[in-house]
Amino acid sequence: MTARVPWIVGVSGASGTPYAKAVVNGLLDAGHPVDLVISKAARLTLLDETGATVRDAHWADDVAAWLGTKGDDLTYWPATDLAAGPSSGSYPARGMVVVPASTAACAGIAIGLSKDLLQRAAEVNLKERRRTVVVPRETPVTRSHLEHLIALHDAGAVVLPASPGFYGAGASATAQQLVDFVAGKVLDALGVTHSLFTRWTGELNAQRSPLGGP
């Protein structure tokens, strides 16, 4: 039997929960198992932005409703469970994404605060030298936030701001296309194959022409 080795996805309280949904669905669509951790603050943001609720006791139904898919190879860990698998370096994992990453989450991970499972799991993945991607969305940023992002970079994380490009769909891009662009860049950083956006070809407007794609 092949051991299950998931990607861990942590959702913190910053605005941008659609990015998390797109990343999780992208990983599942590519056939990768996912371990999901949603912080206490993220539940409030999720409710505000999407109307979705996630309850620990009913996570399977709640997460499936949010993602729009059952997610057969998805495991949920309560953010308060510091004895959970991802809190240990001996727990098998490919790496971790924190999306969106709030300023508080970035600071906590950067200084090793481990106030909840999300921060602890991210610290574990950094210390184990596993691929770790942090997706900050806050703008503008303070000096302290920049310093924490630099610390994360120096610790080995990929700092990937939620900054969508328009070359895949043009100025008339829908919100979902912009979300998918960021999610696709996250999957690129993880080395996971996807088709979430049209890639630059080196030819102006080629990707939006009738012969070049959407």
Short mmCIF file of C-alpha atoms in Angstrom, two decimals:
data_model
loop_
_atom_site.label_atom_id
_atom_site.label_comp_id
_atom_site.label_asym_id
_atom_site.label_seq_id
_atom_site.Cartn_x
_atom_site.Cartn_y
_atom_site.Cartn_z
CA MET A 1 0.00 0.00 0.00
CA THR A 2 1.18 3.51 -0.84
CA ALA A 3 1.32 5.85 2.16
CA ARG A 4 -0.89 8.93 1.97
CA VAL A 5 1.25 12.07 1.72
CA PRO A 6 -0.99 15.16 1.57
CA TRP A 7 -0.54 18.81 0.91
CA ILE A 8 -1.59 20.80 3.97
CA VAL A 9 -3.72 23.87 3.24
CA GLY A 10 -4.15 26.42 6.01
CA VAL A 11 -6.84 29.09 5.70
CA SER A 12 -6.28 32.12 7.94
CA GLY A 13 -8.54 35.06 8.67
CA ALA A 14 -7.51 37.44 5.88
CA SER A 15 -9.99 38.33 3.17
CA GLY A 16 -9.60 36.03 0.18
CA THR A 17 -11.25 32.71 1.03
CA PRO A 18 -12.10 32.16 -2.68
CA TYR A 19 -8.35 31.73 -3.23
CA ALA A 20 -8.32 28.91 -0.68
CA LYS A 21 -11.26 27.20 -2.35
CA ALA A 22 -9.58 27.36 -5.76
CA VAL A 23 -6.30 25.99 -4.41
CA VAL A 24 -7.94 23.10 -2.56
CA ASN A 25 -10.07 22.17 -5.57
CA GLY A 26 -7.04 22.46 -7.85
CA LEU A 27 -5.05 20.05 -5.69
CA LEU A 28 -7.94 17.59 -5.48
CA ASP A 29 -8.57 17.81 -9.24
CA ALA A 30 -4.90 16.97 -9.81
CA GLY A 31 -5.30 13.85 -7.69
CA HIS A 32 -3.42 15.10 -4.62
CA PRO A 33 -4.67 14.42 -1.08
CA VAL A 34 -5.31 17.50 1.05
CA ASP A 35 -5.25 18.14 4.80
CA LEU A 36 -7.29 21.25 5.61
CA VAL A 37 -6.89 23.58 8.61
CA ILE A 38 -9.22 26.58 8.96
CA SER A 39 -8.40 29.08 11.69
CA LYS A 40 -11.01 30.51 14.05
CA ALA A 41 -10.76 33.92 12.37
CA ALA A 42 -11.03 32.33 8.92
CA ARG A 43 -14.42 30.87 9.81
CA LEU A 44 -15.75 34.39 10.32
CA THR A 45 -14.24 35.57 7.03
CA LEU A 46 -15.59 32.52 5.24
CA LEU A 47 -19.07 33.19 6.57
CA ASP A 48 -18.87 36.87 5.61
CA GLU A 49 -17.49 36.31 2.10
CA THR A 50 -19.40 33.19 1.08
CA GLY A 51 -22.13 32.49 3.63
CA ALA A 52 -20.51 29.11 4.33
CA THR A 53 -20.08 27.75 7.84
CA VAL A 54 -17.54 25.15 8.93
CA ARG A 55 -18.26 23.26 12.14
CA ASP A 56 -15.76 20.79 13.53
CA ALA A 57 -18.45 18.21 14.28
CA HIS A 58 -19.98 18.52 10.80
CA TRP A 59 -16.90 19.38 8.78
CA ALA A 60 -17.45 16.81 6.02
CA ASP A 61 -20.81 18.25 4.98
CA ASP A 62 -19.81 21.87 5.61
CA VAL A 63 -16.54 21.71 3.67
CA ALA A 64 -18.19 19.83 0.81
CA ALA A 65 -20.85 22.56 0.59
CA TRP A 66 -18.17 25.27 0.55
CA LEU A 67 -15.94 23.57 -2.03
CA GLY A 68 -18.79 22.33 -4.18
CA THR A 69 -17.30 18.83 -4.08
CA LYS A 70 -17.14 16.00 -1.59
CA GLY A 71 -13.35 15.75 -1.74
CA ASP A 72 -12.84 12.03 -1.22
CA ASP A 73 -9.17 12.47 -0.28
CA LEU A 74 -9.57 15.44 2.04
CA THR A 75 -8.90 15.36 5.78
CA TYR A 76 -9.94 18.17 8.13
CA TRP A 77 -8.09 19.06 11.32
CA PRO A 78 -9.55 21.50 13.88
CA ALA A 79 -7.32 24.55 14.30
CA THR A 80 -7.39 24.08 18.08
CA ASP A 81 -6.02 20.53 17.90
CA LEU A 82 -2.32 20.98 18.59
CA ALA A 83 -1.99 17.19 18.91
CA ALA A 84 -3.11 16.72 15.29
CA GLY A 85 -0.92 14.95 12.76
CA PRO A 86 0.39 18.08 10.98
CA SER A 87 1.77 19.42 14.29
CA SER A 88 4.62 16.89 14.10
CA GLY A 89 7.53 16.69 11.71
CA SER A 90 7.13 12.91 11.63
CA TYR A 91 3.70 13.28 10.01
CA PRO A 92 4.10 12.68 6.26
CA ALA A 93 3.31 15.74 4.15
CA ARG A 94 4.42 17.09 0.78
CA GLY A 95 4.35 20.67 2.05
CA MET A 96 1.93 23.42 2.97
CA VAL A 97 0.08 26.43 1.61
CA VAL A 98 -1.29 29.22 3.80
CA VAL A 99 -3.96 30.91 1.68
CA PRO A 100 -4.96 33.57 2.34
CA ALA A 101 -2.27 34.47 4.87
CA SER A 102 -3.22 37.22 7.30
CA THR A 103 -0.64 39.56 8.79
CA ALA A 104 -1.17 37.80 12.13
CA ALA A 105 -0.59 34.38 10.59
CA CYS A 106 2.55 35.59 8.80
CA ALA A 107 3.89 37.10 12.02
CA GLY A 108 3.07 34.00 14.07
CA ILE A 109 4.72 31.64 11.59
CA ALA A 110 7.76 33.90 11.18
CA ILE A 111 8.48 34.03 14.92
CA GLY A 112 7.42 30.45 15.69
CA LEU A 113 4.48 31.45 17.87
CA SER A 114 2.45 28.28 17.16
CA LYS A 115 -0.74 29.79 18.62
CA ASP A 116 -2.87 27.28 16.71
CA LEU A 117 -2.48 24.28 14.41
CA LEU A 118 -2.17 26.42 11.29
CA GLN A 119 0.86 28.26 12.62
CA ARG A 120 2.38 25.14 14.12
CA ALA A 121 1.95 23.12 10.92
CA ALA A 122 3.56 25.88 8.85
CA GLU A 123 6.50 26.07 11.25
CA VAL A 124 6.89 22.29 11.06
CA ASN A 125 6.97 22.34 7.27
CA LEU A 126 9.60 25.07 7.31
CA LYS A 127 11.81 23.23 9.80
CA GLU A 128 11.47 20.01 7.80
CA ARG A 129 12.47 21.94 4.65
CA ARG A 130 9.27 21.03 2.87
CA ARG A 131 7.80 23.27 0.21
CA THR A 132 5.86 26.03 1.97
CA VAL A 133 3.89 28.76 0.17
CA VAL A 134 2.48 31.77 1.99
CA VAL A 135 -0.12 33.91 0.19
CA PRO A 136 -0.45 37.34 1.88
CA ARG A 137 -3.34 39.51 0.70
CA GLU A 138 -3.06 42.59 2.92
CA THR A 139 -2.45 45.92 1.19
CA PRO A 140 -0.84 48.31 1.84
CA VAL A 141 1.69 46.72 4.16
CA THR A 142 3.54 47.99 7.21
CA ARG A 143 7.25 47.69 7.82
CA SER A 144 6.68 44.96 10.42
CA HIS A 145 4.68 42.89 7.92
CA LEU A 146 7.43 43.27 5.34
CA GLU A 147 9.98 42.16 7.92
CA HIS A 148 7.92 39.07 8.71
CA LEU A 149 7.62 38.25 5.01
CA ILE A 150 11.39 38.59 4.64
CA ALA A 151 11.84 36.28 7.62
CA LEU A 152 9.55 33.73 5.98
CA HIS A 153 11.48 34.01 2.72
CA ASP A 154 14.76 33.52 4.56
CA ALA A 155 13.32 30.47 6.32
CA GLY A 156 12.63 28.87 2.95
CA ALA A 157 9.01 29.82 2.26
CA VAL A 158 7.75 31.05 -1.10
CA VAL A 159 6.04 34.40 -0.46
CA LEU A 160 3.36 34.62 -3.14
CA PRO A 161 1.12 37.69 -2.76
CA ALA A 162 -2.47 37.42 -4.00
CA SER A 163 -1.67 39.64 -6.98
CA PRO A 164 -3.54 38.45 -10.10
CA GLY A 165 -2.28 39.12 -13.61
CA PHE A 166 -4.57 40.18 -16.44
CA TYR A 167 -2.70 38.80 -19.44
CA GLY A 168 -4.59 35.49 -19.36
CA ALA A 169 -8.07 36.98 -19.74
CA GLY A 170 -7.60 40.72 -20.34
CA ALA A 171 -9.17 43.74 -18.68
CA SER A 172 -12.60 42.10 -18.86
CA ALA A 173 -11.48 39.20 -16.64
CA THR A 174 -14.11 37.90 -14.24
CA ALA A 175 -13.50 37.69 -10.51
CA GLN A 176 -13.23 33.90 -10.83
CA GLN A 177 -10.58 34.19 -13.55
CA LEU A 178 -8.51 36.46 -11.31
CA VAL A 179 -8.94 34.06 -8.39
CA ASP A 180 -7.91 31.15 -10.61
CA PHE A 181 -4.81 33.05 -11.75
CA VAL A 182 -3.56 33.35 -8.17
CA ALA A 183 -4.50 29.74 -7.38
CA GLY A 184 -2.67 28.62 -10.51
CA LYS A 185 0.48 30.47 -9.45
CA VAL A 186 0.25 28.71 -6.08
CA LEU A 187 -0.01 25.33 -7.80
CA ASP A 188 2.94 26.29 -10.02
CA ALA A 189 4.98 26.97 -6.88
CA LEU A 190 4.03 23.51 -5.60
CA GLY A 191 4.88 21.85 -8.89
CA VAL A 192 1.28 20.69 -9.42
CA THR A 193 -0.12 20.51 -12.96
CA HIS A 194 -3.23 22.59 -13.64
CA SER A 195 -5.13 24.48 -16.33
CA LEU A 196 -6.42 27.35 -14.22
CA PHE A 197 -5.13 30.12 -16.48
CA THR A 198 -3.81 30.70 -19.98
CA ARG A 199 -0.04 31.04 -19.96
CA TRP A 200 1.93 33.80 -21.61
CA THR A 201 3.17 32.73 -25.03
CA GLY A 202 5.42 35.66 -25.89
CA GLU A 203 2.96 37.03 -28.43
CA LEU A 204 0.74 39.99 -27.64
CA ASN A 205 -2.94 39.05 -27.32
CA ALA A 206 -2.27 35.52 -28.64
CA GLN A 207 -3.82 33.87 -25.62
CA ARG A 208 -7.10 35.77 -26.18
CA SER A 209 -7.33 35.33 -29.94
CA PRO A 210 -9.76 32.82 -31.47
CA LEU A 211 -6.85 30.58 -32.49
CA GLY A 212 -4.75 31.10 -29.37
CA GLY A 213 -7.23 30.13 -26.69
CA PRO A 214 -9.85 31.79 -24.51
#
